[in-house]
PDB file of C-alpha atoms in Angstrom:
ATOM      1  CA  UNK A   7      39.469  13.956 -38.583  1.00  0.00           C
ATOM      2  CA  UNK A   8      36.956  11.556 -39.444  1.00  0.00           C
ATOM      3  CA  UNK A   9      34.039   9.895 -36.637  1.00  0.00           C
ATOM      4  CA  UNK A  10      32.464   6.775 -38.014  1.00  0.00           C
ATOM      5  CA  UNK A  11      29.357   5.457 -36.553  1.00  0.00           C
ATOM      6  CA  UNK A  12      27.631   1.459 -37.365  1.00  0.00           C
ATOM      7  CA  UNK A  13      24.944  -0.023 -35.903  1.00  0.00           C
ATOM      8  CA  UNK A  14      24.826  -2.990 -35.573  1.00  0.00           C
ATOM      9  CA  UNK A  15      21.708  -5.434 -35.054  1.00  0.00           C
ATOM     10  CA  UNK A  16      22.248  -9.190 -34.082  1.00  0.00           C
ATOM     11  CA  UNK A  17      20.129 -11.754 -33.293  1.00  0.00           C
ATOM     12  CA  UNK A  18      18.669 -11.639 -30.162  1.00  0.00           C
ATOM     13  CA  UNK A  19      20.413 -15.625 -29.193  1.00  0.00           C
ATOM     14  CA  UNK A  20      23.553 -13.725 -30.517  1.00  0.00           C
ATOM     15  CA  UNK A  21      23.770 -10.219 -28.165  1.00  0.00           C
ATOM     16  CA  UNK A  22      26.663 -12.566 -25.863  1.00  0.00           C
ATOM     17  CA  UNK A  23      28.716 -13.854 -28.715  1.00  0.00           C
ATOM     18  CA  UNK A  24      28.579 -10.414 -29.998  1.00  0.00           C
ATOM     19  CA  UNK A  25      30.380  -9.034 -27.474  1.00  0.00           C
ATOM     20  CA  UNK A  26      33.053 -11.738 -26.354  1.00  0.00           C
ATOM     21  CA  UNK A  27      33.620 -10.492 -29.477  1.00  0.00           C
ATOM     22  CA  UNK A  28      34.132  -6.738 -28.867  1.00  0.00           C
ATOM     23  CA  UNK A  29      35.665  -7.736 -25.805  1.00  0.00           C
ATOM     24  CA  UNK A  30      39.003  -9.767 -26.893  1.00  0.00           C
ATOM     25  CA  UNK A  31      39.305  -6.680 -30.439  1.00  0.00           C
ATOM     26  CA  UNK A  32      38.410  -3.507 -28.721  1.00  0.00           C
ATOM     27  CA  UNK A  33      41.925  -2.812 -27.268  1.00  0.00           C
ATOM     28  CA  UNK A  34      43.406  -3.972 -30.746  1.00  0.00           C
ATOM     29  CA  UNK A  35      40.795  -1.973 -33.032  1.00  0.00           C
ATOM     30  CA  UNK A  36      41.814   1.573 -30.618  1.00  0.00           C
ATOM     31  CA  UNK A  37      45.711   0.371 -30.990  1.00  0.00           C
ATOM     32  CA  UNK A  38      44.494   0.146 -35.147  1.00  0.00           C
ATOM     33  CA  UNK A  39      46.845   3.044 -36.722  1.00  0.00           C
ATOM     34  CA  UNK A  40      44.889   6.295 -36.497  1.00  0.00           C
ATOM     35  CA  UNK A  41      42.615   5.361 -34.607  1.00  0.00           C
ATOM     36  CA  UNK A  42      41.646   7.524 -32.195  1.00  0.00           C
ATOM     37  CA  UNK A  43      38.898   6.659 -29.772  1.00  0.00           C
ATOM     38  CA  UNK A  44      36.229   4.063 -29.690  1.00  0.00           C
ATOM     39  CA  UNK A  45      32.952   2.993 -27.708  1.00  0.00           C
ATOM     40  CA  UNK A  46      29.882   1.063 -27.831  1.00  0.00           C
ATOM     41  CA  UNK A  47      26.329   1.232 -27.147  1.00  0.00           C
ATOM     42  CA  UNK A  48      23.512  -0.317 -26.922  1.00  0.00           C
ATOM     43  CA  UNK A  49      20.114   0.514 -27.454  1.00  0.00           C
ATOM     44  CA  UNK A  50      18.345   0.693 -24.994  1.00  0.00           C
ATOM     45  CA  UNK A  51      14.505  -0.652 -25.930  1.00  0.00           C
ATOM     46  CA  UNK A  52      16.318  -3.073 -28.225  1.00  0.00           C
ATOM     47  CA  UNK A  53      19.312  -4.804 -26.625  1.00  0.00           C
ATOM     48  CA  UNK A  54      20.362  -6.210 -29.969  1.00  0.00           C
ATOM     49  CA  UNK A  55      21.372  -3.136 -31.796  1.00  0.00           C
ATOM     50  CA  UNK A  56      24.535  -1.661 -30.667  1.00  0.00           C
ATOM     51  CA  UNK A  57      26.566   0.982 -32.080  1.00  0.00           C
ATOM     52  CA  UNK A  58      30.005   1.909 -32.988  1.00  0.00           C
ATOM     53  CA  UNK A  59      32.039   5.021 -32.462  1.00  0.00           C
ATOM     54  CA  UNK A  60      34.631   5.497 -33.093  1.00  0.00           C
ATOM     55  CA  UNK A  61      37.459   8.744 -34.515  1.00  0.00           C
ATOM     56  CA  UNK A  62      39.490   8.096 -37.289  1.00  0.00           C
ATOM     57  CA  UNK A  63      42.649  10.220 -38.152  1.00  0.00           C
ATOM     58  CA  UNK A  64      40.922  10.368 -41.677  1.00  0.00           C
ATOM     59  CA  UNK A  65      40.047   8.209 -44.852  1.00  0.00           C
ATOM     60  CA  UNK A  66      42.047   6.848 -45.824  1.00  0.00           C
ATOM     61  CA  UNK A  67      43.124   5.452 -42.044  1.00  0.00           C
ATOM     62  CA  UNK A  68      39.958   4.071 -41.745  1.00  0.00           C
ATOM     63  CA  UNK A  69      40.150   2.267 -45.536  1.00  0.00           C
ATOM     64  CA  UNK A  70      43.498   1.008 -44.006  1.00  0.00           C
ATOM     65  CA  UNK A  71      41.679  -1.356 -41.228  1.00  0.00           C
ATOM     66  CA  UNK A  72      38.852  -2.127 -42.941  1.00  0.00           C
ATOM     67  CA  UNK A  73      40.908  -3.738 -45.867  1.00  0.00           C
ATOM     68  CA  UNK A  74      43.483  -4.931 -43.172  1.00  0.00           C
ATOM     69  CA  UNK A  75      43.509  -8.832 -42.283  1.00  0.00           C
ATOM     70  CA  UNK A  76      42.557  -8.103 -38.774  1.00  0.00           C
ATOM     71  CA  UNK A  77      39.773  -6.525 -39.836  1.00  0.00           C
ATOM     72  CA  UNK A  78      38.485  -9.022 -42.134  1.00  0.00           C
ATOM     73  CA  UNK A  79      39.211 -12.051 -39.472  1.00  0.00           C
ATOM     74  CA  UNK A  80      36.984  -9.657 -37.243  1.00  0.00           C
ATOM     75  CA  UNK A  81      34.206  -9.261 -39.530  1.00  0.00           C
ATOM     76  CA  UNK A  82      33.986 -12.665 -40.379  1.00  0.00           C
ATOM     77  CA  UNK A  83      33.431 -13.317 -36.795  1.00  0.00           C
ATOM     78  CA  UNK A  84      30.650 -10.724 -36.886  1.00  0.00           C
ATOM     79  CA  UNK A  85      28.249 -11.142 -39.875  1.00  0.00           C
ATOM     80  CA  UNK A  86      27.149 -14.508 -38.974  1.00  0.00           C
ATOM     81  CA  UNK A  87      25.350 -12.807 -36.198  1.00  0.00           C
ATOM     82  CA  UNK A  88      23.943 -10.458 -37.341  1.00  0.00           C
ATOM     83  CA  UNK A  89      20.007 -10.103 -38.013  1.00  0.00           C
ATOM     84  CA  UNK A  90      19.679  -7.167 -40.325  1.00  0.00           C
ATOM     85  CA  UNK A  91      22.404  -5.213 -42.488  1.00  0.00           C
ATOM     86  CA  UNK A  92      24.484  -3.234 -40.653  1.00  0.00           C
ATOM     87  CA  UNK A  93      24.701   0.639 -41.173  1.00  0.00           C
ATOM     88  CA  UNK A  94      27.061   3.151 -41.479  1.00  0.00           C
ATOM     89  CA  UNK A  95      28.492   6.673 -41.686  1.00  0.00           C
ATOM     90  CA  UNK A  96      30.936   8.676 -41.930  1.00  0.00           C
ATOM     91  CA  UNK A  97      30.139  11.739 -40.391  1.00  0.00           C
ATOM     92  CA  UNK A  98      32.945  15.082 -40.003  1.00  0.00           C
ATOM     93  CA  UNK A  99      32.020  16.581 -35.728  1.00  0.00           C
ATOM     94  CA  UNK A 100      30.673  20.186 -36.706  1.00  0.00           C
ATOM     95  CA  UNK A 101      30.219  20.997 -32.965  1.00  0.00           C
ATOM     96  CA  UNK A 102      31.176  19.434 -29.318  1.00  0.00           C
ATOM     97  CA  UNK A 103      29.669  20.883 -25.794  1.00  0.00           C
ATOM     98  CA  UNK A 104      31.128  19.734 -22.855  1.00  0.00           C
TER      99      UNK A 104
END
């Protein structure tokens, strides 16, 4: 399993636009083949900073998603809202405590 964390920083005036894009596409992202989990977080002190947190079967599944027409259309709507370059990490989960 691969965990993908993406930091997205938006212009303050674009926060609601991003939230609308996410609302309209989140189920399709989550249902994309190989995606097993999806969450969206918003920074408390900087409300224009968001993080997506997703689980993928493997790197190939994530790459298939990133190369899909669906992702390209969502990214086109999202990238025009940025205030800073997005950052992304692909990580392996080492421990979970409940």
